[in-house]
PDB file of C-alpha atoms in Angstrom:
ATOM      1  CA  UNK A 123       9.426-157.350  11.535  1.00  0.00           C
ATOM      2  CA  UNK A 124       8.797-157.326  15.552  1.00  0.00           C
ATOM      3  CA  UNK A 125      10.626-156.377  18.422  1.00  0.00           C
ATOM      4  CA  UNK A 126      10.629-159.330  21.428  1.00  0.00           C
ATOM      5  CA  UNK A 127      11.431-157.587  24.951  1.00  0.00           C
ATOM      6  CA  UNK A 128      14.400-159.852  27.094  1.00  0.00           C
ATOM      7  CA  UNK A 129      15.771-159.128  30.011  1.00  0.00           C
ATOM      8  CA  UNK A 130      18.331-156.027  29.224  1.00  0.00           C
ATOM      9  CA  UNK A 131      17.736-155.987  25.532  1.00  0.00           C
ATOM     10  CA  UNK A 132      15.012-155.874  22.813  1.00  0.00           C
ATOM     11  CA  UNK A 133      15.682-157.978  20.123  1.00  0.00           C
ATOM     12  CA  UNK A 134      14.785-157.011  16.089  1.00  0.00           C
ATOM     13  CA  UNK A 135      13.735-160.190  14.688  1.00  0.00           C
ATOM     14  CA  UNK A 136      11.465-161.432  11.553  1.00  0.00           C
ATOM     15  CA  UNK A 137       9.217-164.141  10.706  1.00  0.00           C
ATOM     16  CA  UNK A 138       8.726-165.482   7.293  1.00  0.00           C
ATOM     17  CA  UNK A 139       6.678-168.557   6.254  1.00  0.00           C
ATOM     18  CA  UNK A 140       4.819-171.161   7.382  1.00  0.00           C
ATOM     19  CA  UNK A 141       5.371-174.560   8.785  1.00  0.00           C
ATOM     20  CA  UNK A 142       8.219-175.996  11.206  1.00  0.00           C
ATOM     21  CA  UNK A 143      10.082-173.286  12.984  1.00  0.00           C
ATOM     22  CA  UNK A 144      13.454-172.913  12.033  1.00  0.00           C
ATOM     23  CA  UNK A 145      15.702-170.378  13.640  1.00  0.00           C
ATOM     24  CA  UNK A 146      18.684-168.895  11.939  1.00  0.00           C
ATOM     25  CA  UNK A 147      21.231-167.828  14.437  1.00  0.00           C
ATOM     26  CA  UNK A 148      24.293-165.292  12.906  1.00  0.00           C
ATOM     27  CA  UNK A 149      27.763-165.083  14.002  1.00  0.00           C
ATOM     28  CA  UNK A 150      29.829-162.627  14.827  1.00  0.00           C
ATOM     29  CA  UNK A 151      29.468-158.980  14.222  1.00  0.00           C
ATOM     30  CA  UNK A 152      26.818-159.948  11.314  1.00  0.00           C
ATOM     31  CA  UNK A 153      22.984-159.885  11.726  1.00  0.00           C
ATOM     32  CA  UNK A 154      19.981-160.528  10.746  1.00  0.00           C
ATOM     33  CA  UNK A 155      20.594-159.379   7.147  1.00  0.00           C
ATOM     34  CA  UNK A 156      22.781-161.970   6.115  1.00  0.00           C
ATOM     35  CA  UNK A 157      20.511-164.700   6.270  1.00  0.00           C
ATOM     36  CA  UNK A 158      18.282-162.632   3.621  1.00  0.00           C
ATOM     37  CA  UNK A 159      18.826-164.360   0.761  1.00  0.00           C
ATOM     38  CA  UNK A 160      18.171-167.545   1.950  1.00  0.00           C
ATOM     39  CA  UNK A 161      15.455-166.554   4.059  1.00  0.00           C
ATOM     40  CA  UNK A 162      12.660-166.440   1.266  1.00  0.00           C
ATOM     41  CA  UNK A 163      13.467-169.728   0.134  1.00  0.00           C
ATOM     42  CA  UNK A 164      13.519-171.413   2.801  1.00  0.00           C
ATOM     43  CA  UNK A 165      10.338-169.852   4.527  1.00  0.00           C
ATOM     44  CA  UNK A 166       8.079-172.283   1.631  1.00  0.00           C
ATOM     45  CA  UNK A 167       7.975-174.864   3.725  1.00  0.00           C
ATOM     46  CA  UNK A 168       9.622-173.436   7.533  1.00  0.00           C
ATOM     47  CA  UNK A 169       8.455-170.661   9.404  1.00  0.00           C
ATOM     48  CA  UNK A 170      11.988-169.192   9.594  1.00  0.00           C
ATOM     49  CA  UNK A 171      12.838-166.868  12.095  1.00  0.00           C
ATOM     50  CA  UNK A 172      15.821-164.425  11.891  1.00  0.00           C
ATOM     51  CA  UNK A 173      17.133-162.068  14.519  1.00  0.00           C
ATOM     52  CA  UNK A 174      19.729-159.291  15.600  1.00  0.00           C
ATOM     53  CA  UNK A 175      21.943-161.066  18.607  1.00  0.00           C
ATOM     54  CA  UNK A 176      21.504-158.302  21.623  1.00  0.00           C
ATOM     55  CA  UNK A 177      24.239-155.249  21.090  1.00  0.00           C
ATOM     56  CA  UNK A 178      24.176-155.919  16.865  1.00  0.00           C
ATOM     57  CA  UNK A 179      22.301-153.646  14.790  1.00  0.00           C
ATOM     58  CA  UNK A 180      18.990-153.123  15.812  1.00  0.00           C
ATOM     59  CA  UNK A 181      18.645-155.160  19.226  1.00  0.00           C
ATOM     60  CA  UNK A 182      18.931-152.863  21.603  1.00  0.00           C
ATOM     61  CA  UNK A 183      21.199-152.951  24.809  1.00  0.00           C
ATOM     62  CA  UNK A 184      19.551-151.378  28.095  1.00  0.00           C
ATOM     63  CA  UNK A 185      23.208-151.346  29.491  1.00  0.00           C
ATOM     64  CA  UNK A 186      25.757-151.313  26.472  1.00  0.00           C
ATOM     65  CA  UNK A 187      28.434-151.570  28.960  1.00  0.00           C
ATOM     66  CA  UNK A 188      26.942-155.413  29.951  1.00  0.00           C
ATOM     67  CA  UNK A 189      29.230-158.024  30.339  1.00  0.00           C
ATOM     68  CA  UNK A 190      28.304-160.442  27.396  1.00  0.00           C
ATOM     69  CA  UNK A 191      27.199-163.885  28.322  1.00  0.00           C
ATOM     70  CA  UNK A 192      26.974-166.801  25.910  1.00  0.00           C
ATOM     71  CA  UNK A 193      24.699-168.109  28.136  1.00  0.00           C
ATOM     72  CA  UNK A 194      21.995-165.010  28.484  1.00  0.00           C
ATOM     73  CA  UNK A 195      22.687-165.002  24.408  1.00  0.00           C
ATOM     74  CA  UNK A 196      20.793-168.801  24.331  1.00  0.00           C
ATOM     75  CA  UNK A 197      18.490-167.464  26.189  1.00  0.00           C
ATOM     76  CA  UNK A 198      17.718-164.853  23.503  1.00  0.00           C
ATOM     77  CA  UNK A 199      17.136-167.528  21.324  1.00  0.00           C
ATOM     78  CA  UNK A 200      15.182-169.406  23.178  1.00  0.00           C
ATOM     79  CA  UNK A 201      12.267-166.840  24.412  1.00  0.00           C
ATOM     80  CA  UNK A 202      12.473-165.749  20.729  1.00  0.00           C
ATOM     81  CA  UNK A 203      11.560-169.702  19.352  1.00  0.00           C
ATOM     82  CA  UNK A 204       9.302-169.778  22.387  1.00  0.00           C
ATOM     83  CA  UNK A 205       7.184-166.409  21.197  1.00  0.00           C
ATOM     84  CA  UNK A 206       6.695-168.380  18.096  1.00  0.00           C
ATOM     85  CA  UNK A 207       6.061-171.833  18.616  1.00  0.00           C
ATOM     86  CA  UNK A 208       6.291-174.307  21.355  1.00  0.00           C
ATOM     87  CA  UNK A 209       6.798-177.417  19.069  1.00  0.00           C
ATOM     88  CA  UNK A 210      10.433-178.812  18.871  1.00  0.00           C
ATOM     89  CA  UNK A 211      12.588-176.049  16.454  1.00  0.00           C
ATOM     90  CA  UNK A 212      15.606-176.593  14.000  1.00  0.00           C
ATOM     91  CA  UNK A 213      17.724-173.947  14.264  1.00  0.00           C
ATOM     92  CA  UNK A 214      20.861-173.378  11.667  1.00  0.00           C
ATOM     93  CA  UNK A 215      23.413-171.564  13.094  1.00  0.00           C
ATOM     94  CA  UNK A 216      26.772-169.871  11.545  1.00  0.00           C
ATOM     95  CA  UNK A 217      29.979-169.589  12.392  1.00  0.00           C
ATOM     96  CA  UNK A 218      30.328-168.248  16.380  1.00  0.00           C
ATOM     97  CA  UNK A 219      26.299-167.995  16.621  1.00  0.00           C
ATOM     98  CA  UNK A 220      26.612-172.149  16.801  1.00  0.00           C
ATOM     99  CA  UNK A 221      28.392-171.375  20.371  1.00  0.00           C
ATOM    100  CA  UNK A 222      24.778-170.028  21.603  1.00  0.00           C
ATOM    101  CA  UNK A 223      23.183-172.578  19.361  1.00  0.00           C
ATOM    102  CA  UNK A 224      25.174-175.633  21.366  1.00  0.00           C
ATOM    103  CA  UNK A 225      24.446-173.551  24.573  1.00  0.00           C
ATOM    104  CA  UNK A 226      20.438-174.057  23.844  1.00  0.00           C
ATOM    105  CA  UNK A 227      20.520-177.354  22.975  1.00  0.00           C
ATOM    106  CA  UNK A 228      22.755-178.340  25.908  1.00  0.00           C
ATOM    107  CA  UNK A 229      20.239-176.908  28.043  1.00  0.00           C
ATOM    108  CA  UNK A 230      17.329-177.466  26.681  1.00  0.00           C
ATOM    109  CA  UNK A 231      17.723-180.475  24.326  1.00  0.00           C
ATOM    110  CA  UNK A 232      14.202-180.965  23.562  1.00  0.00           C
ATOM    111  CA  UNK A 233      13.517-177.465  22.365  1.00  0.00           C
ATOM    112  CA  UNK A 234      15.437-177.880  19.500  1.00  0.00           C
ATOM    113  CA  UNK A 235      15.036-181.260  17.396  1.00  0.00           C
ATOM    114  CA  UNK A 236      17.668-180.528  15.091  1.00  0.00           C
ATOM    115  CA  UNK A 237      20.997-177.864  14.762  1.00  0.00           C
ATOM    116  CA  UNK A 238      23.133-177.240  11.594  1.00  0.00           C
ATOM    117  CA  UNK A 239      25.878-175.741  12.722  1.00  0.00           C
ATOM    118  CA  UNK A 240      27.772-174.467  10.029  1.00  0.00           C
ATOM    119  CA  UNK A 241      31.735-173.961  10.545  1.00  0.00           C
ATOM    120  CA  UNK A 242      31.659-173.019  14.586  1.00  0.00           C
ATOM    121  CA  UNK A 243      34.966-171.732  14.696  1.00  0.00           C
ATOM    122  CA  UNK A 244      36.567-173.707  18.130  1.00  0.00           C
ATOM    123  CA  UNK A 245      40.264-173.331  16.913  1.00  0.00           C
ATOM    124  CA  UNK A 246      40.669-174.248  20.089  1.00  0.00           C
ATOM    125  CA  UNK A 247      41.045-177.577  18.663  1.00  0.00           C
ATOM    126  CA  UNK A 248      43.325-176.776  16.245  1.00  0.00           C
ATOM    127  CA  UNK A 249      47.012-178.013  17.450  1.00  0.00           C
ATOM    128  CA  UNK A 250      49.749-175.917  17.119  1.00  0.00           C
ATOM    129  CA  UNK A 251      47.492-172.591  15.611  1.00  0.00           C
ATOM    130  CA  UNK A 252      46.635-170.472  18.615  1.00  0.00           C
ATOM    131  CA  UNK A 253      43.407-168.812  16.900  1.00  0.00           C
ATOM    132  CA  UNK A 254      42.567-165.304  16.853  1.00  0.00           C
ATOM    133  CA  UNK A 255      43.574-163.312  20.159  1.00  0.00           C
ATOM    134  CA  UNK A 256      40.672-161.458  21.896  1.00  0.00           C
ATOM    135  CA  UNK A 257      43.035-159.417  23.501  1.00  0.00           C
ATOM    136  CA  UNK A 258      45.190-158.431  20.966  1.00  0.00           C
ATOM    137  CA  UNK A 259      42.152-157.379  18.477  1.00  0.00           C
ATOM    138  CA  UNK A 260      41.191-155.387  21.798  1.00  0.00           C
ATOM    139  CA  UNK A 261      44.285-153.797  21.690  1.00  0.00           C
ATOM    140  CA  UNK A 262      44.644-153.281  18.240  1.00  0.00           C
ATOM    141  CA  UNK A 263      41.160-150.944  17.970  1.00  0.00           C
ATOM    142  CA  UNK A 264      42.247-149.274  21.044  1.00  0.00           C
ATOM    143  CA  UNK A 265      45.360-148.177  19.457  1.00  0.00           C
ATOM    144  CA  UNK A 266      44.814-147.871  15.651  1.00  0.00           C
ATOM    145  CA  UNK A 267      41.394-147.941  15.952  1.00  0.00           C
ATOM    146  CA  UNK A 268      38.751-150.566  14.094  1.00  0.00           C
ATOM    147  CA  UNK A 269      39.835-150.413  10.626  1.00  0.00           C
ATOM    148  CA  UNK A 270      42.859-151.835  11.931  1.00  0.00           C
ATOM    149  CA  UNK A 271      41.004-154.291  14.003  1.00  0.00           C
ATOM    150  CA  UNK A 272      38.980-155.218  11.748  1.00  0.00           C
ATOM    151  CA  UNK A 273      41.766-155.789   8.773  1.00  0.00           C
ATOM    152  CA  UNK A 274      43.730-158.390  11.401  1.00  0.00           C
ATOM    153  CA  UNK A 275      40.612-160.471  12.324  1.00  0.00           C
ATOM    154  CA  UNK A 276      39.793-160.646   8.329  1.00  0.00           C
ATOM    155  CA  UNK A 277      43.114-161.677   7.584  1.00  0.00           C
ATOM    156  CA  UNK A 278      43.723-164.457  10.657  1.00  0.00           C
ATOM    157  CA  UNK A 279      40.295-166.125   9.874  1.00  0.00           C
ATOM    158  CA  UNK A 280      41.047-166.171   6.335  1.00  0.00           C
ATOM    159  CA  UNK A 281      38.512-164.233   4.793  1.00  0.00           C
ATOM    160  CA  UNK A 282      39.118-162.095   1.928  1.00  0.00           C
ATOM    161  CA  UNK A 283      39.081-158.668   3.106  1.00  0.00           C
ATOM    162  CA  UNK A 284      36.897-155.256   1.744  1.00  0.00           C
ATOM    163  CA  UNK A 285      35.622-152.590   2.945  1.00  0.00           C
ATOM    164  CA  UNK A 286      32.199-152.572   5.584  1.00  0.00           C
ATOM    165  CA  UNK A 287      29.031-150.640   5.999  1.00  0.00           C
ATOM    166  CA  UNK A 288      29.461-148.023   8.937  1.00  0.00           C
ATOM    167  CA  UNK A 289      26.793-150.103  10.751  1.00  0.00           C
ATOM    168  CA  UNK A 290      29.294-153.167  10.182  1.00  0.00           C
ATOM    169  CA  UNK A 291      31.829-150.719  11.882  1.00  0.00           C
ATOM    170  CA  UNK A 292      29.648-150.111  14.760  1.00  0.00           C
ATOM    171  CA  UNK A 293      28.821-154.148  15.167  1.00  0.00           C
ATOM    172  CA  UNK A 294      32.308-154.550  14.674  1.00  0.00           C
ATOM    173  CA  UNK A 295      33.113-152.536  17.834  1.00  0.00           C
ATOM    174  CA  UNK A 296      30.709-154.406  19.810  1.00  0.00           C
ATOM    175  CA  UNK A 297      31.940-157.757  18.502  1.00  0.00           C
ATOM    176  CA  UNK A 298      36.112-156.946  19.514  1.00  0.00           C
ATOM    177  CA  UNK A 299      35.022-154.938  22.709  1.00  0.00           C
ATOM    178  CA  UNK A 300      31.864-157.275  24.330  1.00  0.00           C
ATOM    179  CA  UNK A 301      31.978-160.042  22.858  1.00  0.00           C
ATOM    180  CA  UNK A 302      34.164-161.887  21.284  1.00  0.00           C
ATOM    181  CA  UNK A 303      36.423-162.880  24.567  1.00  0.00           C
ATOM    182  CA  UNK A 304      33.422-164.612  25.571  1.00  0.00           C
ATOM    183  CA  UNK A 305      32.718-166.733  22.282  1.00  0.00           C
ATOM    184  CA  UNK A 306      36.255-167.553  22.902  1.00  0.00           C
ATOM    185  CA  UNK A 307      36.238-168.582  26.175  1.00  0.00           C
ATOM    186  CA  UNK A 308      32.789-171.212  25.049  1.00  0.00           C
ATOM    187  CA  UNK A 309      33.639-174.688  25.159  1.00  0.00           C
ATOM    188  CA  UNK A 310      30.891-177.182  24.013  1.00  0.00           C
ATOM    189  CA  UNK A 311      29.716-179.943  26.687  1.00  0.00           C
ATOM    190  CA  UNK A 312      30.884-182.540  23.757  1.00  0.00           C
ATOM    191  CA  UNK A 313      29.517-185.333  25.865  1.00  0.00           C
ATOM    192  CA  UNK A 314      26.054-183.905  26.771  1.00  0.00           C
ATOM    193  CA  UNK A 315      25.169-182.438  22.957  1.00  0.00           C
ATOM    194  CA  UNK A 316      25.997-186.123  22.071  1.00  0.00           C
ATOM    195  CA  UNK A 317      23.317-187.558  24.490  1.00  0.00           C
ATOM    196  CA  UNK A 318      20.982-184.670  24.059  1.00  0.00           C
ATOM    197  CA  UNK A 319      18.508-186.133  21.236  1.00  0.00           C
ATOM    198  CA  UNK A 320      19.232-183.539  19.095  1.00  0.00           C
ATOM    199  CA  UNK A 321      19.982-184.125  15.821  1.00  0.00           C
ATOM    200  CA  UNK A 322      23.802-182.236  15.254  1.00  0.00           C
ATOM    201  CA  UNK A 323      25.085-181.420  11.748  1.00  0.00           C
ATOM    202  CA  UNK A 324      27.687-179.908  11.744  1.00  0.00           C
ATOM    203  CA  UNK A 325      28.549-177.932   8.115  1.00  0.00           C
ATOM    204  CA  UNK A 326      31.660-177.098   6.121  1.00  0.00           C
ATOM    205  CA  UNK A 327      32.000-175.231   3.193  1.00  0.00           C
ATOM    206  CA  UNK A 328      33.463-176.537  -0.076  1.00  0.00           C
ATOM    207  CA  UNK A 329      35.292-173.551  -1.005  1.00  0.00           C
ATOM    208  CA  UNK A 330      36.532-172.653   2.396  1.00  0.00           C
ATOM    209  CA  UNK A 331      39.117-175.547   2.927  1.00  0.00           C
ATOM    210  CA  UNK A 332      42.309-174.532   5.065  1.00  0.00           C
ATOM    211  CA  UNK A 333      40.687-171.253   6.853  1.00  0.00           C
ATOM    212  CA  UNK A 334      40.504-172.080  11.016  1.00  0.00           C
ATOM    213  CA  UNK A 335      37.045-172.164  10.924  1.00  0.00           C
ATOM    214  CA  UNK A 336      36.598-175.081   8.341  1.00  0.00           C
ATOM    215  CA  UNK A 337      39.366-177.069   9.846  1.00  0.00           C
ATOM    216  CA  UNK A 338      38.048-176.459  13.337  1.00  0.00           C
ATOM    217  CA  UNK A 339      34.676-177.594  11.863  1.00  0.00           C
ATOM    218  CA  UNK A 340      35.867-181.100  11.074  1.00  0.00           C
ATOM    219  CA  UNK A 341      37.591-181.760  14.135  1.00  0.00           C
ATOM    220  CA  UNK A 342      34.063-180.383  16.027  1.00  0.00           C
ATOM    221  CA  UNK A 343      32.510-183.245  14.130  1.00  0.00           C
ATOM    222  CA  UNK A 344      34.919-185.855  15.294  1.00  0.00           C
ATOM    223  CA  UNK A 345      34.157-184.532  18.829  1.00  0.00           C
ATOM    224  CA  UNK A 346      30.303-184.898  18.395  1.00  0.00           C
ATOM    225  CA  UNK A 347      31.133-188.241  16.541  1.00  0.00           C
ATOM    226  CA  UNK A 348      29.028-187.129  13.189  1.00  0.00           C
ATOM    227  CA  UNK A 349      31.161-186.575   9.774  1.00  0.00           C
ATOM    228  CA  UNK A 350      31.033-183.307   8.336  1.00  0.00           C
ATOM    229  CA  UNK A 351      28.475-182.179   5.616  1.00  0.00           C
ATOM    230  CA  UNK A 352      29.256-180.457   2.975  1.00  0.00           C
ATOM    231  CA  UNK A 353      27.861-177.137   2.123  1.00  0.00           C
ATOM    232  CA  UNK A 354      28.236-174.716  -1.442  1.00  0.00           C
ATOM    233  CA  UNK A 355      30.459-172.020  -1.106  1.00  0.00           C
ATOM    234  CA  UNK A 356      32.905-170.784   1.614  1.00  0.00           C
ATOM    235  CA  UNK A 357      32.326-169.425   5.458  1.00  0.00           C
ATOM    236  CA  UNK A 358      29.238-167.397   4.650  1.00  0.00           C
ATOM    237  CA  UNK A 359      27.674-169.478   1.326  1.00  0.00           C
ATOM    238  CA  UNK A 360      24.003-168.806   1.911  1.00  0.00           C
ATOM    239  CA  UNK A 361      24.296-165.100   1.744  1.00  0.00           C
ATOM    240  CA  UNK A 362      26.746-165.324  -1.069  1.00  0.00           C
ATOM    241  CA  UNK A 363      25.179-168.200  -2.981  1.00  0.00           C
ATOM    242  CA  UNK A 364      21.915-168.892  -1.396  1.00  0.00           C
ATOM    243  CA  UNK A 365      20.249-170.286  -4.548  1.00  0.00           C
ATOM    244  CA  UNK A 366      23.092-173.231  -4.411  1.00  0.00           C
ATOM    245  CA  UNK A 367      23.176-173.544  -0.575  1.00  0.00           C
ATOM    246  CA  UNK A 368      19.312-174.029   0.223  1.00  0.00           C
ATOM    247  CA  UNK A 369      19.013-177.027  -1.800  1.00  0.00           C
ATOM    248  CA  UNK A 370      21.402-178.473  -0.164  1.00  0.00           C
ATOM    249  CA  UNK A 371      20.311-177.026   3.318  1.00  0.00           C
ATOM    250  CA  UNK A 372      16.478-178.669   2.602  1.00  0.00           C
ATOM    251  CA  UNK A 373      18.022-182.157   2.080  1.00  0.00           C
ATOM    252  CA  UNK A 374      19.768-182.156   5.317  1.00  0.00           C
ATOM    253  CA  UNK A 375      16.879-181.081   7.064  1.00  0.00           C
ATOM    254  CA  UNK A 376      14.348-183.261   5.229  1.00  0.00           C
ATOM    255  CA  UNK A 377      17.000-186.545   5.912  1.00  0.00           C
TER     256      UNK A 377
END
């Protein structure tokens, strides 16, 4: 475990392995926990390199009031793969972590030589289905506070719901309040990830057919002209079944 100093922040990050970096990039209000059980078996043959996003868990805001940039977030990622290793990265990113992931690559296409993105969640692209309202979910913890909150964003991106950790709660907070608007707002440069060199996978989950993200996955693909890939399990299947996903997850990178 290490702590890497940015500008406003210091990032909680680990390094496990040895080999090719590969730098696992979490969505939402999750962190670097969740890529845990895929972490050791992947690191055989990667160096793999997981992280708290700036405001989650244990990465540090100097401001917490900072308006959250998708941009400066890239930038995380990138002094973090650059305090490791200065050969071309892979980096497999979930859910609304592939917005920073497609941020990095746009601007600095040969840093990374591949991205997975599984399921970026751009319903956006998703006709008729408006997507989940920053705003409202803003309105909603301000009024009934984040149980509330985070019971309606559960139930509009499908996911089964549950109970969550009180440092989930607290990520949570940051995630409706900072940053979610601007994950939100992020619309990939289709055009320039196509041209970029990088190889793009984009990844779906078997089990998590008809939920926005999956469906918005698809049509992402279409956009970046690749077909979707297939991945075990639903929205989150390499923490839940990591011993089925990183099979999988090694053939696509060794391809």
């Amino acid at each position: 475990m290490a702590t890497l100093d940015v500008p406003g922040a210091r990032l909680h990050h680990t390094v496990t392995g040895s080999g090719p970096a590969l730098l696992c990039i979490p969505g939402g209000a999750s962190d670097s926990g969740v890529f845990a059980p895929i972490t050791g078996l992947l690191g055989e043959h990667r160096t793999v390199i997981t992280y708290d996003p700036r405001g989650i868990s244990r990465s540090v805001l100097d401001d917490p009031d900072e308006k959250q940039r998708i941009e400066v977030h890239a930038d995380d990622a990138l002094r973090l793969l650059d305090s490791v290793s200065d050969e071309p990265a892979i980096v497999f990113a979930s859910s609304a972590g592939c917005m920073q992931a497609f941020d990095l690559v746009t601007r600095h296409p040969g840093r990374v030589c591949a991205l997975i993105a599984h399921e970026p969640p751009l319903t956006d692209l998703l006709d008729g289905q408006p997507g989940i309202d920053p705003d409202e979910l803003l309105h909603i913890y301000q009024d009934r506070g984040i149980e509330a909150a985070i019971g309606k964003f559960m139930a509009e991106a499908g996911f089964a719901g549950g109970g969550v950790s009180p440092e989930m709660r607290k990520n949570f907070e940051f995630f409706i309040v900072h940053l979610m608007k601007a994950i939100g707002d992020f619309t990939p440069d289709y055009e320039t990830l196509r041209a970029s060199g990088t190889r793009i996978v984009v990844g779906v989950g078997e089990d998590s057919a008809g939920q926005p993200a999956h469906e918005a996955a698809v049509l992402a693909a279409g956009r970046l002209g690749v077909e979707p890939t297939r991945f075990p399990g639903d929205h989150v299947g390499f923490a839940v079944d990591a011993v089925s996903f990183a099979p999988r997850l090694r053939a696509v990178l060794e391809a």
